[in-house]
GROMACS .gro file of C-alpha atoms in nm:
model
  368
    1MET     CA    1  -2.615   0.594   2.175
    2LEU     CA    2  -2.377   0.341   2.068
    3ASP     CA    3  -2.581   0.172   1.819
    4ILE     CA    4  -2.621   0.539   1.657
    5VAL     CA    5  -2.222   0.556   1.651
    6LEU     CA    6  -2.222   0.208   1.500
    7TYR     CA    7  -2.470   0.298   1.211
    8LEU     CA    8  -2.245   0.611   1.157
    9PHE     CA    9  -1.953   0.387   1.118
   10ILE     CA   10  -2.121   0.159   0.873
   11GLY     CA   11  -2.230   0.452   0.675
   12VAL     CA   12  -1.864   0.577   0.670
   13VAL     CA   13  -1.748   0.247   0.546
   14PHE     CA   14  -2.003   0.253   0.283
   15ILE     CA   15  -1.895   0.597   0.170
   16GLN     CA   16  -1.505   0.488   0.157
   17LEU     CA   17  -1.641   0.175  -0.042
   18ILE     CA   18  -1.785   0.419  -0.309
   19TYR     CA   19  -1.484   0.634  -0.320
   20TYR     CA   20  -1.230   0.350  -0.351
   21VAL     CA   21  -1.415   0.109  -0.555
   22LEU     CA   22  -1.645   0.322  -0.780
   23VAL     CA   23  -1.454   0.658  -0.811
   24PHE     CA   24  -1.094   0.570  -0.758
   25GLY     CA   25  -1.163   0.225  -0.925
   26LYS     CA   26  -1.254   0.412  -1.259
   27PHE     CA   27  -0.866   0.487  -1.277
   28SER     CA   28  -0.731   0.183  -1.081
   29PHE     CA   29  -0.898  -0.080  -1.278
   30ALA     CA   30  -0.894   0.101  -1.618
   31LYS     CA   31  -0.686  -0.041  -1.922
   32ASN     CA   32  -0.436   0.186  -2.046
   33VAL     CA   33  -0.532   0.281  -2.408
   34THR     CA   34  -0.260   0.290  -2.655
   35ASN     CA   35  -0.327   0.591  -2.904
   36GLN     CA   36  -0.166   0.613  -3.258
   37PRO     CA   37   0.115   0.860  -3.220
   38LYS     CA   38   0.002   1.199  -3.366
   39ARG     CA   39   0.246   1.467  -3.566
   40ILE     CA   40   0.054   1.776  -3.401
   41PRO     CA   41   0.304   2.053  -3.359
   42ILE     CA   42   0.376   2.093  -2.974
   43SER     CA   43   0.483   2.369  -2.770
   44VAL     CA   44   0.642   2.287  -2.441
   45ILE     CA   45   0.623   2.553  -2.199
   46VAL     CA   46   0.863   2.574  -1.900
   47CYS     CA   47   0.844   2.858  -1.649
   48ALA     CA   48   1.132   2.905  -1.431
   49LYS     CA   49   1.218   3.158  -1.153
   50ASN     CA   50   1.561   3.135  -0.989
   51GLU     CA   51   1.612   2.762  -1.112
   52GLU     CA   52   1.964   2.786  -1.247
   53GLU     CA   53   2.079   2.473  -1.135
   54ASN     CA   54   1.756   2.283  -1.239
   55VAL     CA   55   1.723   2.429  -1.595
   56LYS     CA   56   2.078   2.319  -1.661
   57LYS     CA   57   2.016   1.960  -1.596
   58PHE     CA   58   1.662   1.941  -1.746
   59VAL     CA   59   1.597   2.155  -2.018
   60PRO     CA   60   1.823   1.931  -2.269
   61LEU     CA   61   1.607   1.632  -2.166
   62LEU     CA   62   1.326   1.826  -2.317
   63LEU     CA   63   1.529   1.906  -2.628
   64GLU     CA   64   1.610   1.539  -2.672
   65GLN     CA   65   1.271   1.452  -2.690
   66ASN     CA   66   1.153   1.191  -2.974
   67TYR     CA   67   0.891   1.408  -3.156
   68PRO     CA   68   0.912   1.535  -3.523
   69ASP     CA   69   0.768   1.894  -3.453
   70PHE     CA   70   0.803   2.073  -3.137
   71GLU     CA   71   0.924   2.385  -2.984
   72VAL     CA   72   1.020   2.470  -2.617
   73VAL     CA   73   0.916   2.792  -2.458
   74LEU     CA   74   1.154   2.888  -2.179
   75ILE     CA   75   1.012   3.190  -1.970
   76ASP     CA   76   1.239   3.348  -1.728
   77ASP     CA   77   1.008   3.503  -1.438
   78SER     CA   78   1.243   3.792  -1.350
   79SER     CA   79   1.504   3.557  -1.202
   80SER     CA   80   1.774   3.730  -0.993
   81ASP     CA   81   2.020   3.411  -1.023
   82ASN     CA   82   2.162   3.309  -1.351
   83THR     CA   83   1.851   3.134  -1.499
   84LEU     CA   84   1.807   3.396  -1.784
   85GLU     CA   85   2.159   3.377  -1.890
   86ILE     CA   86   2.148   3.005  -1.906
   87PHE     CA   87   1.812   3.026  -2.114
   88GLU     CA   88   2.013   3.262  -2.370
   89GLU     CA   89   2.274   3.003  -2.409
   90PHE     CA   90   2.036   2.729  -2.489
   91GLU     CA   91   1.834   2.984  -2.737
   92LYS     CA   92   2.175   3.026  -2.913
   93LYS     CA   93   2.245   2.681  -2.952
   94TYR     CA   94   1.876   2.532  -3.025
   95SER     CA   95   1.680   2.681  -3.303
   96ASN     CA   96   1.356   2.521  -3.163
   97ILE     CA   97   1.385   2.740  -2.837
   98LYS     CA   98   1.172   3.067  -2.806
   99LEU     CA   99   1.282   3.272  -2.505
  100VAL     CA  100   1.036   3.494  -2.313
  101LYS     CA  101   1.156   3.725  -2.057
  102VAL     CA  102   0.936   3.861  -1.791
  103ILE     CA  103   1.024   4.209  -1.676
  104ASN     CA  104   0.931   4.298  -1.313
  105ASN     CA  105   0.595   4.446  -1.327
  106GLU     CA  106   0.460   4.574  -0.991
  107ALA     CA  107   0.087   4.507  -1.071
  108PHE     CA  108   0.197   4.125  -1.117
  109TRP     CA  109   0.489   4.104  -0.928
  110GLY     CA  110   0.584   3.741  -0.832
  111ASN     CA  111   0.265   3.614  -1.017
  112LYS     CA  112   0.370   3.301  -1.217
  113LYS     CA  113   0.032   3.339  -1.405
  114PHE     CA  114   0.114   3.635  -1.557
  115ALA     CA  115   0.461   3.485  -1.678
  116LEU     CA  116   0.298   3.171  -1.818
  117THR     CA  117   0.042   3.387  -1.985
  118LEU     CA  118   0.309   3.578  -2.186
  119GLY     CA  119   0.463   3.220  -2.274
  120ILE     CA  120   0.119   3.099  -2.392
  121LYS     CA  121   0.063   3.380  -2.610
  122ALA     CA  122   0.444   3.353  -2.758
  123ALA     CA  123   0.388   3.008  -2.839
  124LYS     CA  124   0.387   2.948  -3.209
  125ASN     CA  125   0.174   2.608  -3.185
  126GLU     CA  126  -0.208   2.577  -3.074
  127TYR     CA  127  -0.142   2.256  -2.862
  128LEU     CA  128   0.058   2.313  -2.547
  129LEU     CA  129   0.242   2.082  -2.310
  130PHE     CA  130   0.343   2.212  -1.954
  131THR     CA  131   0.602   2.111  -1.724
  132ASP     CA  132   0.776   2.293  -1.447
  133ALA     CA  133   1.138   2.395  -1.423
  134ASP     CA  134   1.244   2.136  -1.170
  135CYS     CA  135   1.082   1.840  -1.369
  136TYR     CA  136   1.196   1.590  -1.613
  137PRO     CA  137   1.021   1.354  -1.870
  138THR     CA  138   1.076   0.973  -1.787
  139SER     CA  139   1.156   0.898  -2.121
  140PRO     CA  140   1.210   1.059  -2.445
  141ASN     CA  141   0.870   0.957  -2.589
  142TRP     CA  142   0.690   1.199  -2.346
  143ILE     CA  143   0.586   1.450  -2.582
  144LYS     CA  144   0.447   1.169  -2.795
  145GLU     CA  145   0.262   0.981  -2.512
  146MET     CA  146   0.067   1.292  -2.409
  147SER     CA  147  -0.001   1.435  -2.761
  148SER     CA  148  -0.126   1.099  -2.881
  149HIS     CA  149  -0.441   1.190  -2.687
  150PHE     CA  150  -0.528   1.484  -2.854
  151THR     CA  151  -0.859   1.454  -3.072
  152LEU     CA  152  -1.076   1.702  -3.216
  153LYS     CA  153  -1.302   1.673  -2.884
  154LYS     CA  154  -1.036   1.604  -2.647
  155THR     CA  155  -0.819   1.911  -2.598
  156ILE     CA  156  -0.717   1.899  -2.217
  157ILE     CA  157  -0.492   1.592  -2.129
  158LEU     CA  158  -0.421   1.519  -1.746
  159GLY     CA  159  -0.078   1.353  -1.685
  160TYR     CA  160   0.089   1.228  -1.402
  161GLY     CA  161   0.369   1.415  -1.224
  162ALA     CA  162   0.576   1.184  -0.992
  163TYR     CA  163   0.848   1.265  -0.737
  164GLU     CA  164   1.173   1.074  -0.720
  165LYS     CA  165   1.225   0.779  -0.475
  166ILE     CA  166   1.461   0.840  -0.196
  167ASN     CA  167   1.552   0.513  -0.006
  168ASN     CA  168   1.529   0.476   0.369
  169SER     CA  169   1.315   0.778   0.388
  170PHE     CA  170   0.976   0.773   0.569
  171LEU     CA  171   0.880   1.139   0.441
  172ASN     CA  172   0.969   1.029   0.083
  173LYS     CA  173   0.722   0.760   0.125
  174LEU     CA  174   0.466   0.995   0.273
  175ILE     CA  175   0.504   1.243  -0.029
  176ARG     CA  176   0.493   0.973  -0.305
  177PHE     CA  177   0.173   0.837  -0.117
  178GLU     CA  178   0.003   1.154  -0.134
  179THR     CA  179   0.092   1.225  -0.476
  180ALA     CA  180  -0.023   0.879  -0.586
  181LEU     CA  181  -0.354   0.906  -0.398
  182THR     CA  182  -0.408   1.275  -0.539
  183ALA     CA  183  -0.361   1.137  -0.882
  184THR     CA  184  -0.568   0.845  -0.841
  185GLN     CA  185  -0.860   1.065  -0.701
  186PHE     CA  186  -0.843   1.321  -0.973
  187LEU     CA  187  -0.780   1.071  -1.262
  188GLY     CA  188  -1.066   0.853  -1.117
  189TRP     CA  189  -1.302   1.155  -1.128
  190ALA     CA  190  -1.171   1.274  -1.474
  191LYS     CA  191  -1.274   0.896  -1.632
  192ILE     CA  192  -1.615   0.928  -1.474
  193GLY     CA  193  -1.645   1.255  -1.661
  194LYS     CA  194  -1.583   1.498  -1.383
  195PRO     CA  195  -1.246   1.633  -1.399
  196TYR     CA  196  -1.153   1.867  -1.115
  197MET     CA  197  -0.783   1.925  -1.131
  198GLY     CA  198  -0.433   1.880  -1.293
  199VAL     CA  199  -0.092   1.934  -1.245
  200GLY     CA  200   0.130   2.176  -1.399
  201ARG     CA  201   0.436   1.928  -1.381
  202ASN     CA  202   0.243   1.731  -1.653
  203LEU     CA  203  -0.064   1.891  -1.815
  204ALA     CA  204  -0.133   1.933  -2.214
  205TYR     CA  205  -0.416   2.158  -2.346
  206LYS     CA  206  -0.502   2.325  -2.681
  207ARG     CA  207  -0.444   2.698  -2.641
  208GLU     CA  208  -0.823   2.784  -2.742
  209GLU     CA  209  -0.915   2.627  -2.391
  210PHE     CA  210  -0.712   2.900  -2.225
  211PHE     CA  211  -0.876   3.191  -2.409
  212LYS     CA  212  -1.230   3.050  -2.367
  213VAL     CA  213  -1.202   3.112  -1.995
  214ASN     CA  214  -1.011   3.422  -2.032
  215GLY     CA  215  -0.699   3.265  -1.921
  216PHE     CA  216  -0.631   3.319  -1.553
  217ILE     CA  217  -0.810   3.620  -1.514
  218ASP     CA  218  -1.085   3.501  -1.271
  219HIS     CA  219  -0.798   3.385  -1.034
  220MET     CA  220  -0.492   3.597  -1.122
  221LYS     CA  221  -0.508   3.748  -0.774
  222LEU     CA  222  -0.399   3.398  -0.634
  223ARG     CA  223  -0.034   3.320  -0.678
  224SER     CA  224  -0.105   2.950  -0.720
  225GLY     CA  225  -0.369   2.730  -0.937
  226ASP     CA  226  -0.210   2.787  -1.266
  227ASP     CA  227  -0.271   2.427  -1.318
  228ASP     CA  228  -0.569   2.306  -1.103
  229LEU     CA  229  -0.771   2.610  -1.094
  230PHE     CA  230  -0.752   2.641  -1.456
  231VAL     CA  231  -0.865   2.288  -1.504
  232ASN     CA  232  -1.138   2.302  -1.250
  233GLN     CA  233  -1.261   2.587  -1.456
  234ALA     CA  234  -1.199   2.477  -1.804
  235ALA     CA  235  -1.223   2.105  -1.790
  236SER     CA  236  -1.539   1.916  -1.891
  237SER     CA  237  -1.642   1.542  -1.964
  238GLU     CA  238  -1.652   1.630  -2.311
  239ASN     CA  239  -1.288   1.792  -2.370
  240THR     CA  240  -1.085   1.615  -2.093
  241THR     CA  241  -0.891   1.283  -2.111
  242VAL     CA  242  -0.621   1.128  -1.911
  243CYS     CA  243  -0.292   0.983  -2.028
  244PHE     CA  244  -0.118   0.742  -1.774
  245SER     CA  245   0.131   0.548  -1.991
  246LYS     CA  246   0.468   0.505  -1.795
  247GLU     CA  247   0.661   0.649  -2.069
  248SER     CA  248   0.438   0.986  -2.006
  249PHE     CA  249   0.533   1.067  -1.661
  250THR     CA  250   0.745   1.332  -1.544
  251TYR     CA  251   0.951   1.334  -1.226
  252SER     CA  252   1.035   1.608  -0.979
  253LYS     CA  253   1.292   1.618  -0.683
  254PRO     CA  254   1.057   1.593  -0.378
  255LYS     CA  255   1.112   1.808  -0.085
  256THR     CA  256   1.368   1.663   0.190
  257SER     CA  257   1.232   1.825   0.514
  258PHE     CA  258   0.882   1.784   0.675
  259LYS     CA  259   0.867   2.202   0.706
  260ASP     CA  260   0.923   2.250   0.331
  261TRP     CA  261   0.683   1.979   0.226
  262PHE     CA  262   0.427   2.116   0.507
  263ASN     CA  263   0.438   2.453   0.374
  264GLN     CA  264   0.393   2.322  -0.021
  265LYS     CA  265   0.089   2.138   0.114
  266ARG     CA  266  -0.071   2.457   0.269
  267ARG     CA  267  -0.037   2.616  -0.049
  268HIS     CA  268  -0.224   2.339  -0.243
  269VAL     CA  269  -0.482   2.336   0.017
  270SER     CA  270  -0.539   2.717   0.022
  271THR     CA  271  -0.593   2.680  -0.383
  272ALA     CA  272  -0.849   2.402  -0.329
  273THR     CA  273  -1.086   2.633  -0.144
  274TYR     CA  274  -1.161   2.814  -0.484
  275TYR     CA  275  -1.272   2.507  -0.657
  276LYS     CA  276  -1.647   2.473  -0.766
  277ALA     CA  277  -1.862   2.365  -0.507
  278TRP     CA  278  -1.935   2.008  -0.585
  279ASP     CA  279  -1.558   1.956  -0.602
  280ARG     CA  280  -1.504   2.095  -0.277
  281PHE     CA  281  -1.787   1.876  -0.139
  282GLN     CA  282  -1.652   1.550  -0.272
  283LEU     CA  283  -1.310   1.632  -0.134
  284GLY     CA  284  -1.437   1.723   0.182
  285LEU     CA  285  -1.659   1.412   0.225
  286PHE     CA  286  -1.337   1.178   0.121
  287PHE     CA  287  -1.138   1.342   0.401
  288ILE     CA  288  -1.391   1.353   0.647
  289SER     CA  289  -1.485   0.994   0.601
  290GLN     CA  290  -1.132   0.894   0.647
  291LEU     CA  291  -1.104   1.081   0.956
  292LEU     CA  292  -1.428   0.947   1.103
  293PHE     CA  293  -1.353   0.592   1.012
  294LEU     CA  294  -1.003   0.620   1.209
  295ILE     CA  295  -1.192   0.793   1.512
  296LEU     CA  296  -1.509   0.556   1.526
  297ALA     CA  297  -1.303   0.236   1.458
  298VAL     CA  298  -1.061   0.316   1.756
  299GLY     CA  299  -1.347   0.422   1.955
  300LEU     CA  300  -1.588   0.134   1.893
  301LEU     CA  301  -1.293  -0.124   1.949
  302LEU     CA  302  -1.187   0.063   2.263
  303LEU     CA  303  -1.559   0.009   2.401
  304GLN     CA  304  -1.563  -0.342   2.256
  305TYR     CA  305  -1.912  -0.289   2.127
  306GLN     CA  306  -2.019  -0.531   1.848
  307TRP     CA  307  -1.652  -0.575   1.829
  308ILE     CA  308  -1.670  -0.864   1.588
  309LEU     CA  309  -1.878  -0.680   1.325
  310VAL     CA  310  -1.660  -0.368   1.378
  311ALA     CA  311  -1.324  -0.569   1.301
  312SER     CA  312  -1.479  -0.710   1.020
  313LEU     CA  313  -1.585  -0.370   0.867
  314ILE     CA  314  -1.232  -0.241   0.929
  315ALA     CA  315  -1.067  -0.553   0.766
  316PHE     CA  316  -1.320  -0.519   0.481
  317ARG     CA  317  -1.247  -0.137   0.431
  318TYR     CA  318  -0.863  -0.206   0.426
  319LEU     CA  319  -0.904  -0.459   0.198
  320PHE     CA  320  -1.111  -0.309  -0.072
  321ALA     CA  321  -0.873   0.016  -0.031
  322TRP     CA  322  -0.559  -0.178  -0.056
  323ILE     CA  323  -0.673  -0.344  -0.375
  324SER     CA  324  -0.782  -0.030  -0.525
  325LEU     CA  325  -0.483   0.172  -0.444
  326GLY     CA  326  -0.254  -0.136  -0.523
  327TYR     CA  327  -0.375  -0.149  -0.862
  328ALA     CA  328  -0.333   0.234  -0.902
  329ALA     CA  329   0.006   0.237  -0.765
  330GLY     CA  330   0.121  -0.033  -0.997
  331LYS     CA  331   0.004   0.208  -1.295
  332LEU     CA  332   0.198   0.503  -1.143
  333ASN     CA  333   0.535   0.309  -1.036
  334GLU     CA  334   0.460   0.359  -0.689
  335LYS     CA  335   0.402   0.008  -0.561
  336ASP     CA  336   0.631   0.011  -0.281
  337VAL     CA  337   0.436   0.283  -0.072
  338VAL     CA  338   0.131   0.074  -0.082
  339ILE     CA  339   0.279  -0.161   0.172
  340TRP     CA  340   0.291   0.112   0.404
  341PHE     CA  341  -0.072   0.218   0.342
  342PRO     CA  342  -0.227   0.188   0.702
  343ILE     CA  343   0.058   0.411   0.857
  344LEU     CA  344   0.089   0.652   0.564
  345GLU     CA  345  -0.277   0.708   0.574
  346ILE     CA  346  -0.278   0.780   0.926
  347SER     CA  347  -0.002   1.037   0.886
  348LEU     CA  348  -0.134   1.214   0.589
  349ILE     CA  349  -0.457   1.261   0.773
  350VAL     CA  350  -0.298   1.406   1.073
  351THR     CA  351  -0.086   1.619   0.864
  352GLN     CA  352  -0.374   1.753   0.680
  353LEU     CA  353  -0.556   1.832   0.985
  354ASN     CA  354  -0.236   2.035   1.085
  355VAL     CA  355  -0.232   2.201   0.733
  356PHE     CA  356  -0.614   2.301   0.765
  357PHE     CA  357  -0.569   2.460   1.116
  358THR     CA  358  -0.242   2.619   1.032
  359ASN     CA  359  -0.411   2.792   0.719
  360LEU     CA  360  -0.698   2.933   0.927
  361PHE     CA  361  -0.458   3.168   1.104
  362SER     CA  362  -0.185   3.242   0.854
  363LYS     CA  363  -0.151   3.266   0.494
  364PRO     CA  364   0.092   3.038   0.293
  365VAL     CA  365   0.382   3.198   0.077
  366HIS     CA  366   0.354   3.130  -0.288
  367TRP     CA  367   0.546   3.165  -0.614
  368LYS     CA  368   0.903   3.258  -0.481
   0.00000   0.00000   0.00000
């Protein structure tokens, strides 16, 4: 019986090796390609609902971008605070702002996808760049960096949306570790030619890709997934590429309480259940292999069964995982979290299990 458990453990380590080296490694060890800047007219699209404080701070940063031809489409999704009034002031001040006002509609109440659809249709340019109302670009070259990856064939660009660093906060390290790990995974698969998701904090695509899949119509009933479900449906090896130059990143303020972050993760996980079958399988296989690695490693060590071999496999797995994630974290400006990798990984696995079981018994709350 213990022989079977040992063979299972060896198989799990092999699966982890495939992910960390062959899949994640496609991003971790990739060289950043510097493309010639384009002069493509870009529409930056921002959807906001009750975000008055954030839009005051961050919309000016979008307007200061170093790019020759762009507009900013501001969508007010029936806000009950002063978001609309602030947008109207920006519209008066800047000629390259287009304001879209979403009126309360009973059929689409609270649905961000409906608001985004109106913004996409209102944009004057064919090439669209998306970010959230609580996000800001890391440099004035954000539009230039993201748009430089558009070609005649590459019409979907996956970028990196990071979270701000908070010193002496374990939760912040956990949030940024999870964000970097997720990015390493979806950027790695995209480079392989199997893109399955993107993040609305930093995502670009040509409008024709939106209409090819009839927009969000196939998942309009779901209040989340305007980014990852769209990419899961529309992206392919032919039309998708990635951008991970450090000037292309966007940053958001992270959650500061575990409860708020936990609820955010519940929404993300509930959306992932609608991915294509292969994508659900590979995501599930990675998580199960992580979980089984921990359980089997602890069990075999406690039983002291073939402990030298088991300890060697554990060390080997952590070595190649650390190297792969270390290179990825360097590209994503998240090097400090890799130091805590074993602790953060265990914490994340426990959290993900909790999210899974909680979602079995109640539905998460979405777009506010």
